[in-house]
Amino acid sequence: MDQLAVVLISGISSGAVYGLIGLSMVIIYRATDVFNFATAAFGIFAVYIAIAFMGLGVGLMMAAALGAAIVALGGVAVHATIIRPLGSGQMFGALVVTMGLSLVLESIAGDVWGQQPKSFPPLIEGNFRIGDAGLANQQLLNIAIAGVAMVLVSLLFTRTHIGTAMRATAESAVAAKVIGINSGRVARIAWALGCLLAGVAAVLYSSRAGVTPTVLTAALFRAMAGIFLGGLTSMSGAVLGGLAIGVLDNVAASYVSASFRDTFVFGVVIVMLLVRPQGLFGQRSFQRV
Amino acid sequence: MRKSVLPALTATALFALAGCAISPASGSGSSDAAIKIGAWVTTSGPVAVSGVPQSAATAAYFKMVNANGGCNGHQIDWITKDNAYDPQQTLQVARSLVQQEGVVAIVGAYGTATSEAAFSYVLDQSKVPVINTAGGASSWYTPPRKNLFGVETLYEDQGAALGAWAAEEGAKKILVVHSDPDAFVNVAKNVEPSAVTVNPGVSVETLPVKYHSTDYSPVVQQVKQKAPDAVVLILSPEEAAAYLKEAKLQGIAPNAYGYAPEASTATLTLAGDAAEGFHTLSLVKAPNGSAPELVEYRDAMAKYAPEQPIDFVTATGFARAKAFCEVVKTIEGDVTSESISKAFETAAAVKTGMLPELAFSSDTHIGTRQVQKLVVKGGSFTEVGDFYTPPARKQ
């Protein structure tokens, strides 16, 4: 029983990080129609920047916050200089651009901070025990942060003017413009928010796995699986999908095979998409042919 | 217009074909002034974590030698190209090094699977030797392959060494936790036979894990259930660190043993105090030792690759280059692809002061089977005895 509890909580904790990465991608996708493949690379920059601030004597929490904030500004800059000039309706073009951007950012990170792994301390120290098994307090913090982020983003999108504007832009950028919504401002906010969340996710992930320029790649793919499981258009779906992936991954590793954990997880996602192509919480879209 | 273009195109095509027909090895004579050698290295992508320091250390050795008058009077021109740890790119790099650069040997290249992709072209077609690659497999040297020589104790022998070491320390129930690609499975397979050689009563079980797993809690829970006396880790340094941290969190007591790739700064950095007591192997002496050769290595790294760590990864890269130079010193006359291969086939008692003493022959193209045992004490790897020869492998 202790083992099951540890496996589940640890899976939810990993899934919380996948969920935050997924949330980052869905926010940008919904507001700007861009599937940001460079999410992981943005996040890693936040961690490296945080480490640099810590080297200057800045405290851990402040350094992490500064790292995430600077990456948020970086996201705005990238949108303005690289994504926006592509024009609207260039979803595949933008996808390729963000793929390239991801490689460039990873390469820059490697050149600036080196390829050697660096450790990153947990935001909160200490462990707690469930019977004979141990869990790190940081794992609970991951879950809490993902939950808070999901609630705040949901509130932003449903209870605020800017959220309404973002949803309207996602439905139809042209119609939104007609009713006076500044789509450029919406896109900037979406990129800033998305990259901020990517930074937060990377900080949480790195406290367990350390940081290298490509350390978040595996998490990115799991986050994408979570997005499609939860529904590409759903904020809560992205987080819940990520959580489900984390739990499935750990349950498969414990009770099926540690070697086939990915096979199991992605097998479930494929079956899910066959049964419900729009994901668990996504909305089905129809297009005229 | 058409008539004037066609002869030119035909001439160009014939010229190109003629160029392709020239065997690179036939033109491999190296001048007295410089020996032009090359390598495919991995300086981008996820594997650059170990690829960059290894190649930086090899480069540091050649820079040091060149600054001191060269290797037996020859300057070394070591040309490297990134293969991004991709076999297809490795083959392109190999063609470029052999055909365009005209290297006489590939020295200190990186990667097992990537290097294998280029063997047919480099070794068989071009007759250019491949020397002291970072990586390797028993199939490379059994039977010995013409022009292919190595100085790193094979991973399979490392598996045998770990099995014997755990059994010698009294383990009766050994669990081998290994990543699932073949390169790791082949190492894991060699734990049991050598453990049984030491103590026939030992039982060995394996637990394969998905490569690049970061959440080790399910794995450690399984280890806990199986209650082994010793756990052998055949994982990447990052995975080994993840295991060690989780094992500490779960209060798992048994000794953990790791193979040479895990004797890296990355393991200590990421695992922190969870690495304390971790048993590992190394291909070289502990790089913080006081032997003159180790002092020379540290000085060269400080001068030519100051951004890289002093650790087993860079020490091995440095020693690989040094072993090449020590053998080249025995060549009288021109240094060519042929003379390099011949020198390696007859090289005996090659001393680097870092690697075990190396010996080659026409039947033995791998210079050593020995490893150095290490234990993490006080946050650093400390040597346990001298170089150790594992029991002979049965497979």
XYZ file of C-alpha atoms in Angstrom:
684
model
C 0.000 0.000 0.000
C 2.883 2.335 0.852
C 4.431 1.465 -2.481
C 1.250 2.303 -4.378
C 0.956 5.645 -2.580
C 4.536 6.595 -3.430
C 4.145 5.524 -7.039
C 0.916 7.512 -7.424
C 2.093 10.681 -5.666
C 5.407 10.629 -7.489
C 3.531 10.127 -10.754
C 1.186 13.021 -10.017
C 4.196 15.176 -9.161
C 5.931 14.361 -12.461
C 2.594 14.782 -14.214
C 2.192 18.229 -12.668
C 5.319 19.335 -14.517
C 4.030 17.803 -17.757
C 0.746 19.584 -17.098
C 2.420 22.966 -16.679
C 4.372 22.496 -19.904
C 1.166 21.441 -21.619
C -0.687 24.434 -20.208
C 2.035 26.697 -21.573
C 1.648 25.190 -25.031
C -2.154 25.301 -25.011
C -2.280 28.963 -23.944
C -0.029 29.991 -26.823
C -1.793 27.671 -29.237
C -5.260 28.906 -28.347
C -4.348 32.577 -28.516
C -2.041 32.573 -31.531
C -2.509 29.267 -33.352
C 1.171 28.477 -32.837
C 2.250 25.112 -31.479
C 5.348 26.211 -29.579
C 7.848 23.383 -29.877
C 10.473 25.543 -28.138
C 8.593 25.455 -24.827
C 11.164 23.161 -23.193
C 14.072 25.286 -24.397
C 12.447 28.446 -23.001
C 11.965 26.682 -19.695
C 15.566 25.550 -19.491
C 16.727 29.114 -20.014
C 14.745 30.122 -16.937
C 16.659 27.583 -14.845
C 20.055 28.635 -16.172
C 19.208 32.294 -15.565
C 18.084 31.416 -12.036
C 21.391 29.623 -11.423
C 23.246 32.680 -12.704
C 21.328 34.945 -10.301
C 22.017 32.550 -7.438
C 25.695 32.811 -8.304
C 25.334 36.551 -7.732
C 23.920 35.943 -4.288
C 20.217 36.192 -5.073
C 18.020 33.858 -3.022
C 16.574 30.695 -4.554
C 12.934 31.790 -4.754
C 13.772 35.242 -6.107
C 16.240 33.773 -8.606
C 13.648 31.284 -9.830
C 11.049 34.034 -10.150
C 13.481 36.269 -12.033
C 14.412 33.399 -14.352
C 10.776 32.709 -15.199
C 10.013 36.430 -15.605
C 12.959 37.033 -17.940
C 11.959 34.049 -20.031
C 8.430 35.482 -20.215
C 9.880 38.680 -21.664
C 11.980 36.563 -23.996
C 8.810 34.885 -25.216
C 7.307 38.268 -26.048
C 10.469 39.225 -27.922
C 10.505 35.977 -29.878
C 6.874 36.440 -30.826
C 7.513 39.980 -32.023
C 10.651 39.223 -34.001
C 10.180 35.700 -35.325
C 6.586 34.506 -35.077
C 4.547 37.609 -35.856
C 6.337 38.375 -39.137
C 5.231 34.966 -40.412
C 1.676 36.298 -40.519
C -1.510 34.578 -39.442
C -2.599 31.146 -40.586
C 0.976 29.829 -40.816
C 0.560 27.074 -38.246
C 2.953 24.595 -39.858
C 5.455 27.290 -40.754
C 5.414 28.495 -37.163
C 5.797 24.913 -35.920
C 8.961 24.458 -37.971
C 10.244 27.850 -36.816
C 9.754 26.926 -33.157
C 11.477 23.583 -33.767
C 14.453 25.435 -35.167
C 14.291 27.949 -32.355
C 14.391 25.098 -29.860
C 17.622 23.760 -31.371
C 19.147 27.235 -31.453
C 18.242 27.951 -27.816
C 19.611 24.581 -26.677
C 22.810 25.238 -28.566
C 23.170 28.702 -27.034
C 22.521 27.287 -23.565
C 25.209 24.657 -24.171
C 27.714 27.267 -25.310
C 26.989 29.702 -22.503
C 26.525 27.388 -19.547
C 28.212 24.191 -20.783
C 26.936 20.692 -21.451
C 27.751 19.352 -17.996
C 24.688 18.760 -15.817
C 24.134 21.267 -13.038
C 22.123 20.591 -9.925
C 19.257 22.860 -8.968
C 18.038 22.866 -5.365
C 14.441 22.026 -4.453
C 12.303 25.064 -3.638
C 11.452 23.446 -0.333
C 13.721 21.022 1.474
C 12.773 17.980 3.477
C 10.925 14.710 3.125
C 7.925 13.067 4.647
C 7.030 9.421 5.091
C 4.026 7.324 4.251
C 4.559 4.177 6.269
C 7.862 2.739 5.116
C 8.152 4.918 2.021
C 9.581 8.384 1.605
C 8.522 11.341 -0.504
C 10.152 14.734 -0.997
C 8.209 17.826 0.065
C 9.103 19.288 -3.323
C 6.878 16.672 -4.961
C 3.864 17.985 -3.082
C 4.830 21.534 -4.003
C 4.878 20.533 -7.694
C 1.318 19.284 -7.397
C 0.179 22.404 -5.549
C 1.772 24.772 -8.063
C 0.249 22.937 -11.019
C -3.168 23.049 -9.345
C -2.918 26.762 -8.564
C -1.666 27.532 -12.070
C -4.559 25.628 -13.606
C -7.116 27.468 -11.477
C -5.565 30.902 -12.084
C -5.324 30.387 -15.833
C -8.909 29.104 -15.937
C -10.049 32.186 -14.009
C -8.032 34.419 -16.323
C -9.700 32.937 -19.360
C -13.241 32.878 -17.976
C -13.450 35.838 -15.592
C -11.327 38.612 -17.071
C -11.592 40.871 -20.113
C -8.202 39.864 -21.409
C -9.144 36.188 -21.041
C -12.335 36.788 -22.981
C -10.312 38.612 -25.609
C -7.897 35.689 -25.835
C -10.727 33.237 -26.278
C -12.332 35.435 -28.888
C -9.057 35.728 -30.778
C -8.645 31.976 -30.624
C -12.105 31.484 -32.142
C -11.551 33.997 -34.940
C -8.778 36.567 -35.103
C -10.634 38.484 -37.831
C -13.905 38.657 -35.903
C -12.028 39.661 -32.771
C -10.387 42.508 -34.639
C -13.749 43.667 -35.968
C -15.058 44.045 -32.432
C -11.978 46.005 -31.403
C -9.758 43.419 -29.781
C -6.059 44.141 -30.126
C -4.850 40.729 -31.326
C -1.203 41.781 -31.067
C -1.613 42.553 -27.374
C -3.436 39.263 -26.819
C -0.603 37.371 -28.521
C 2.034 39.136 -26.425
C 0.216 38.271 -23.214
C -0.229 34.663 -24.317
C 3.475 34.256 -25.148
C 4.511 35.896 -21.900
C 2.180 33.732 -19.838
C 3.075 30.576 -21.742
C 6.813 31.103 -21.387
C 6.414 32.032 -17.720
C 4.699 28.698 -17.085
C 7.401 26.883 -19.066
C 9.966 28.508 -16.782
C 8.071 27.450 -13.669
C 7.782 23.883 -14.989
C 11.497 23.737 -15.736
C 12.411 25.004 -12.268
C 10.253 22.294 -10.663
C 11.616 19.576 -12.968
C 15.257 20.569 -12.511
C 15.112 20.303 -8.758
C 14.744 16.562 -9.281
C 16.626 15.828 -12.506
C 19.232 18.604 -12.622
C 19.655 20.756 -15.683
C 21.304 20.296 -19.060
C 20.346 22.084 -22.292
C 18.154 19.147 -23.360
C 16.980 17.775 -20.032
C 13.363 18.785 -20.603
C 12.980 17.095 -23.992
C 11.487 13.872 -22.619
C 9.104 15.894 -20.451
C 8.053 17.922 -23.496
C 6.952 14.797 -25.346
C 5.036 13.554 -22.328
C 3.425 16.978 -22.015
C 2.367 16.783 -25.650
C 0.870 13.353 -24.998
C -0.967 14.926 -22.061
C -2.284 17.724 -24.251
C -3.712 15.337 -26.798
C -5.093 13.106 -24.055
C -6.748 16.048 -22.299
C -7.719 17.940 -25.404
C -5.653 20.430 -27.368
C -8.131 23.251 -26.803
C -8.678 22.745 -23.086
C -6.648 24.487 -20.369
C -7.736 22.125 -17.621
C -7.431 19.235 -20.073
C -3.742 20.020 -20.613
C -3.036 19.852 -16.882
C -5.234 16.834 -16.196
C -3.817 15.085 -19.251
C -0.289 15.725 -17.988
C -1.216 14.372 -14.563
C -2.739 11.290 -16.163
C 0.419 10.715 -18.189
C 2.594 10.985 -15.076
C 0.453 8.509 -13.160
C 0.160 6.091 -16.104
C 3.915 6.244 -16.586
C 4.634 5.296 -12.988
C 1.912 2.693 -12.706
C 3.156 1.059 -15.904
C 6.744 1.118 -14.633
C 5.688 -0.466 -11.341
C 3.117 -3.028 -12.385
C 3.681 -3.672 -16.106
C 7.335 -3.116 -16.996
C 9.848 -0.367 -16.251
C 11.176 -0.978 -19.732
C 7.856 -0.583 -21.502
C 6.518 2.414 -19.570
C 6.575 4.665 -22.651
C 4.992 1.989 -24.803
C 2.171 1.635 -22.334
C 1.617 5.368 -21.910
C 1.632 6.228 -25.591
C -0.422 3.109 -26.356
C -3.120 4.420 -24.038
C -2.948 7.832 -25.718
C -3.346 6.278 -29.170
C -6.359 4.239 -28.063
C -7.844 7.321 -26.425
C -7.449 9.359 -29.587
C -9.048 6.606 -31.649
C -12.047 6.566 -29.359
C -12.251 10.327 -28.743
C -10.130 12.279 -31.225
C -10.711 15.629 -29.525
C -9.280 14.329 -26.229
C -11.016 13.970 -22.899
C -11.875 17.651 -22.452
C -11.391 19.090 -25.927
C -14.128 20.277 -28.215
C -14.669 18.634 -31.540
C -14.146 21.041 -34.445
C -15.729 20.718 -37.859
C -14.471 22.090 -41.131
C -16.225 22.331 -44.464
C -14.633 20.386 -47.260
C 26.050 27.122 -76.609
C 24.914 23.603 -75.963
C 27.979 22.199 -77.729
C 30.333 24.281 -75.632
C 28.724 23.271 -72.345
C 28.613 19.528 -72.930
C 32.372 18.928 -73.251
C 32.947 21.001 -70.138
C 30.362 19.006 -68.186
C 31.813 15.731 -69.461
C 35.308 16.790 -68.474
C 34.067 17.832 -65.033
C 32.276 14.517 -64.553
C 35.332 12.528 -65.620
C 37.504 14.584 -63.318
C 35.113 13.966 -60.430
C 34.986 10.240 -61.159
C 38.740 10.091 -61.306
C 38.891 11.851 -57.980
C 36.494 9.349 -56.441
C 38.532 6.456 -57.753
C 41.638 7.522 -55.872
C 41.882 5.501 -52.701
C 42.322 7.860 -49.767
C 44.635 5.406 -48.052
C 46.986 5.336 -50.986
C 47.612 8.988 -50.516
C 47.957 8.798 -46.775
C 51.650 9.515 -46.470
C 52.188 12.058 -43.757
C 54.978 14.571 -43.929
C 57.666 14.824 -41.276
C 56.180 18.085 -40.133
C 52.654 17.060 -39.274
C 50.497 14.017 -38.801
C 47.012 14.750 -39.994
C 44.461 12.728 -38.046
C 40.758 13.236 -37.446
C 37.722 12.200 -35.466
C 33.961 12.387 -35.447
C 32.987 13.855 -32.095
C 29.664 14.658 -30.479
C 29.468 18.302 -29.521
C 25.744 18.855 -30.007
C 22.589 17.123 -28.832
C 21.915 15.247 -25.606
C 25.079 13.125 -25.762
C 27.267 16.228 -25.951
C 27.244 16.101 -22.142
C 30.098 13.589 -22.329
C 31.140 14.169 -25.954
C 32.275 17.758 -25.421
C 34.599 17.142 -22.435
C 36.092 14.028 -24.013
C 37.013 15.767 -27.235
C 38.199 18.871 -25.363
C 40.562 16.714 -23.316
C 41.898 14.903 -26.380
C 42.466 18.269 -28.047
C 44.197 19.517 -24.897
C 46.673 16.629 -25.068
C 47.515 17.265 -28.726
C 47.914 21.005 -28.074
C 50.265 20.253 -25.200
C 52.305 17.833 -27.294
C 52.488 20.281 -30.195
C 53.619 23.047 -27.860
C 56.380 20.748 -26.607
C 57.731 19.906 -30.043
C 55.200 17.357 -31.227
C 54.882 13.612 -31.057
C 58.332 12.284 -31.865
C 58.958 15.522 -33.710
C 55.667 15.439 -35.611
C 53.082 18.125 -35.018
C 49.623 16.612 -34.637
C 46.837 18.119 -36.709
C 43.684 16.681 -35.108
C 40.658 17.609 -37.195
C 37.266 17.076 -35.565
C 33.740 17.311 -36.903
C 30.469 17.052 -35.017
C 28.317 14.005 -35.764
C 25.508 14.964 -33.347
C 25.653 11.283 -32.282
C 23.937 10.334 -35.527
C 25.256 7.317 -37.505
C 24.246 8.853 -40.834
C 26.076 12.077 -40.073
C 29.050 10.058 -38.847
C 29.405 8.432 -42.234
C 29.349 11.847 -43.911
C 31.946 13.131 -41.464
C 34.089 10.064 -42.135
C 33.968 10.687 -45.893
C 34.881 14.302 -45.350
C 37.818 13.466 -43.073
C 39.201 10.753 -45.311
C 38.508 12.187 -48.766
C 38.756 15.931 -48.246
C 41.078 16.253 -45.274
C 43.211 13.226 -46.119
C 43.665 12.041 -42.538
C 45.937 9.038 -41.981
C 43.941 7.757 -39.000
C 40.769 8.354 -37.037
C 41.852 8.890 -33.431
C 39.734 9.477 -30.349
C 36.403 9.367 -32.185
C 33.222 9.192 -30.146
C 30.507 6.582 -29.863
C 29.947 2.890 -30.392
C 26.942 2.779 -32.723
C 28.003 5.925 -34.558
C 31.524 4.669 -35.153
C 30.269 1.294 -36.373
C 28.307 3.072 -39.074
C 31.567 4.328 -40.582
C 33.683 1.189 -40.184
C 32.939 -0.331 -43.554
C 33.944 2.844 -45.357
C 36.896 3.829 -43.179
C 38.424 0.482 -42.249
C 37.619 -1.732 -45.208
C 37.207 0.594 -48.152
C 39.688 3.332 -47.265
C 42.121 1.241 -45.190
C 42.381 4.068 -42.672
C 42.891 2.853 -39.087
C 40.437 3.742 -36.350
C 42.342 4.125 -33.088
C 41.268 4.505 -29.476
C 37.594 5.247 -29.962
C 35.520 6.352 -26.974
C 33.247 3.326 -26.778
C 33.432 -0.101 -28.318
C 32.029 -3.596 -28.141
C 33.510 -7.068 -27.925
C 32.398 -7.696 -31.519
C 34.883 -5.025 -32.623
C 37.827 -7.050 -31.401
C 36.616 -10.669 -31.546
C 37.947 -11.652 -34.014
C 40.387 -8.762 -34.380
C 39.455 -6.463 -37.230
C 42.154 -5.063 -39.457
C 43.044 -1.431 -38.698
C 40.823 -1.227 -35.596
C 42.524 -0.764 -32.200
C 41.252 0.307 -28.789
C 42.521 1.120 -25.311
C 39.302 1.129 -23.330
C 38.375 -1.908 -21.310
C 35.245 -3.233 -22.962
C 31.887 -2.595 -21.366
C 31.346 -6.364 -21.280
C 34.514 -6.744 -19.186
C 33.271 -3.968 -16.939
C 30.061 -5.954 -16.394
C 32.183 -8.964 -15.471
C 34.268 -6.847 -13.102
C 31.163 -5.545 -11.331
C 29.694 -9.032 -10.864
C 32.961 -10.317 -9.428
C 33.433 -7.259 -7.196
C 29.953 -7.525 -5.681
C 30.375 -11.260 -5.093
C 33.838 -10.750 -3.572
C 32.289 -8.287 -1.137
C 29.858 -10.963 0.001
C 26.715 -10.242 -2.034
C 24.647 -13.378 -2.530
C 21.673 -11.772 -4.220
C 22.535 -9.259 -6.919
C 20.038 -7.163 -8.855
C 21.210 -5.584 -12.115
C 19.235 -2.439 -12.960
C 19.988 -1.526 -16.540
C 18.696 0.683 -19.334
C 16.955 -1.255 -22.056
C 18.984 -0.551 -25.231
C 21.269 -3.394 -26.346
C 24.419 -1.487 -25.415
C 23.356 -1.667 -21.760
C 21.868 -5.173 -21.949
C 25.180 -6.578 -23.217
C 26.985 -5.190 -20.181
C 24.321 -6.470 -17.795
C 24.564 -9.995 -19.233
C 28.145 -10.295 -18.065
C 27.451 -9.656 -14.386
C 26.077 -13.092 -13.538
C 28.769 -15.366 -15.066
C 31.602 -13.591 -13.267
C 29.685 -13.358 -9.987
C 29.073 -17.097 -10.137
C 32.767 -17.653 -10.878
C 33.585 -15.986 -7.565
C 30.757 -17.632 -5.636
C 28.614 -20.338 -7.288
C 25.864 -19.647 -4.747
C 25.197 -16.124 -6.001
C 21.875 -15.402 -7.685
C 21.598 -12.568 -10.185
C 18.393 -10.978 -11.448
C 17.981 -8.180 -13.973
C 15.569 -5.239 -14.004
C 15.429 -3.417 -17.364
C 14.395 0.240 -17.277
C 13.326 2.520 -20.090
C 16.292 4.546 -21.327
C 16.259 8.187 -20.178
C 13.795 7.594 -17.346
C 13.957 10.376 -14.782
C 11.351 9.262 -12.253
C 12.985 6.302 -10.545
C 10.454 5.875 -7.743
C 8.716 2.876 -9.409
C 12.083 1.247 -10.079
C 13.343 1.745 -6.547
C 10.096 0.382 -5.135
C 10.716 -2.793 -7.127
C 14.296 -2.955 -5.881
C 12.973 -2.603 -2.353
C 10.602 -5.528 -2.848
C 13.305 -7.756 -4.271
C 15.623 -6.963 -1.326
C 19.001 -7.645 -2.979
C 22.368 -7.525 -1.184
C 23.878 -5.492 -4.019
C 22.517 -3.473 -6.911
C 24.532 -3.141 -10.110
C 23.603 -0.045 -12.120
C 24.201 -0.119 -15.876
C 22.738 3.304 -16.547
C 23.765 6.718 -17.800
C 25.256 9.021 -15.130
C 22.032 11.053 -14.989
C 19.943 7.911 -14.487
C 22.369 6.502 -11.931
C 22.119 9.772 -10.002
C 18.311 9.616 -10.167
C 18.427 6.040 -8.838
C 20.834 6.913 -6.016
C 18.735 9.888 -4.895
C 15.527 7.888 -4.885
C 17.217 4.929 -3.160
C 18.398 7.257 -0.404
C 14.910 8.726 -0.073
C 13.472 5.235 0.289
C 16.169 4.185 2.764
C 17.562 1.398 0.606
C 20.681 -0.008 2.207
C 22.446 -2.334 -0.282
C 25.674 -1.336 -1.961
C 25.290 0.059 -5.450
C 27.892 -0.654 -8.127
C 28.225 1.222 -11.408
C 30.302 0.851 -14.550
C 32.855 3.349 -15.848
C 30.521 5.904 -17.494
C 28.996 6.502 -14.067
C 32.356 7.601 -12.630
C 31.689 11.124 -13.784
C 31.243 14.569 -12.337
C 27.620 14.425 -13.481
C 26.881 11.559 -11.080
C 28.336 13.414 -8.108
C 26.765 16.749 -9.068
C 23.275 15.366 -9.534
C 23.231 12.736 -6.776
C 24.914 14.911 -4.132
C 25.333 13.103 -0.827
C 23.215 10.205 -2.115
C 26.322 9.097 -4.049
C 28.277 8.488 -0.854
C 29.534 4.883 -0.798
C 28.721 4.316 -4.472
C 31.089 1.738 -6.024
C 32.172 2.415 -9.603
C 34.808 1.430 -12.097
C 37.128 3.634 -14.063
C 39.270 3.140 -17.142
C 41.966 5.429 -15.739
C 43.573 6.277 -12.418
C 41.752 8.821 -10.273
C 42.487 12.156 -11.961
C 43.220 13.944 -8.686
C 46.169 11.622 -7.958
C 49.745 12.755 -7.423
C 51.491 10.770 -10.184
C 53.476 13.018 -12.580
C 51.313 11.947 -15.509
C 48.205 13.081 -13.665
C 49.819 16.381 -12.765
C 50.701 16.816 -16.448
C 47.058 16.098 -17.366
C 45.706 18.623 -14.894
C 48.183 21.286 -16.020
C 47.306 20.715 -19.669
C 43.588 20.875 -18.931
C 44.051 24.104 -16.979
C 45.953 25.609 -19.894
C 44.102 24.292 -22.939
C 40.611 23.367 -21.730
C 40.040 25.336 -18.530
C 36.280 25.264 -18.891
C 36.215 21.463 -18.665
C 36.219 19.534 -15.383
C 39.065 17.460 -13.994
C 37.314 14.128 -13.927
C 37.342 10.607 -15.318
C 35.672 11.631 -18.559
C 38.326 14.177 -19.503
C 41.133 12.031 -18.078
C 40.097 9.181 -20.358
C 39.932 11.470 -23.389
C 43.390 12.782 -22.551
C 44.828 9.291 -21.995
C 43.411 8.031 -25.282
C 45.354 10.658 -27.192
C 48.467 9.981 -25.152
C 48.309 6.243 -25.892
C 48.156 7.047 -29.618
C 51.196 9.290 -29.380
C 53.156 6.724 -27.353
C 52.641 4.136 -30.087
C 53.407 6.600 -32.895
C 56.726 7.324 -31.201
C 57.817 3.793 -32.087
C 57.335 4.382 -35.829
C 60.539 4.798 -37.774
C 60.101 6.628 -41.060
C 56.928 8.054 -42.496
C 53.802 8.019 -40.383
C 51.175 6.548 -42.670
C 47.971 4.596 -42.240
C 49.937 1.391 -42.802
C 52.759 2.222 -40.406
C 50.282 3.241 -37.668
C 48.428 -0.070 -37.937
C 51.699 -1.997 -37.952
C 52.970 -0.087 -34.911
C 49.824 -0.889 -32.954
C 50.011 -4.582 -33.833
C 53.428 -4.803 -32.266
C 53.002 -2.327 -29.415
C 53.760 -3.791 -26.001
C 54.146 -2.271 -22.550
C 52.651 1.041 -23.640
C 52.656 3.271 -20.565
C 50.551 6.384 -20.158
C 50.574 6.607 -16.376
C 46.803 6.961 -16.566
C 45.471 3.882 -18.351
C 46.565 0.370 -17.408
C 49.712 -0.778 -19.211
C 48.684 -1.551 -22.785
C 49.753 -4.446 -24.989
C 48.598 -5.306 -28.511
C 49.352 -8.052 -30.984
C 48.029 -9.278 -34.302
C 45.487 -11.339 -32.315
C 44.684 -8.740 -29.668
C 43.597 -5.321 -30.856
C 42.231 -4.188 -27.502
C 45.053 -3.006 -25.267
C 43.705 -3.946 -21.833
C 40.970 -5.689 -19.861
C 41.762 -3.983 -16.580
C 39.713 -1.482 -14.624
C 40.241 0.706 -11.588
C 37.834 0.216 -8.682
C 36.518 3.367 -7.004
C 34.292 4.237 -4.075
C 32.732 7.650 -3.418
C 34.049 8.976 -0.109
C 33.575 12.503 1.146
C 32.005 13.556 -2.142
C 34.773 12.345 -4.441
C 35.858 9.124 -6.104
C 38.682 7.366 -4.287
C 40.703 4.447 -5.635
C 40.357 0.963 -4.180
C 43.649 -0.866 -4.792
C 45.439 -0.942 -8.140
C 44.122 -1.884 -11.585
C 41.976 -5.004 -11.434
C 41.602 -7.761 -14.011
C 38.085 -9.236 -14.073
C 37.474 -12.973 -14.531
C 37.606 -14.157 -18.127
C 34.259 -13.779 -19.853
C 32.355 -16.795 -21.089
C 30.275 -14.842 -23.590
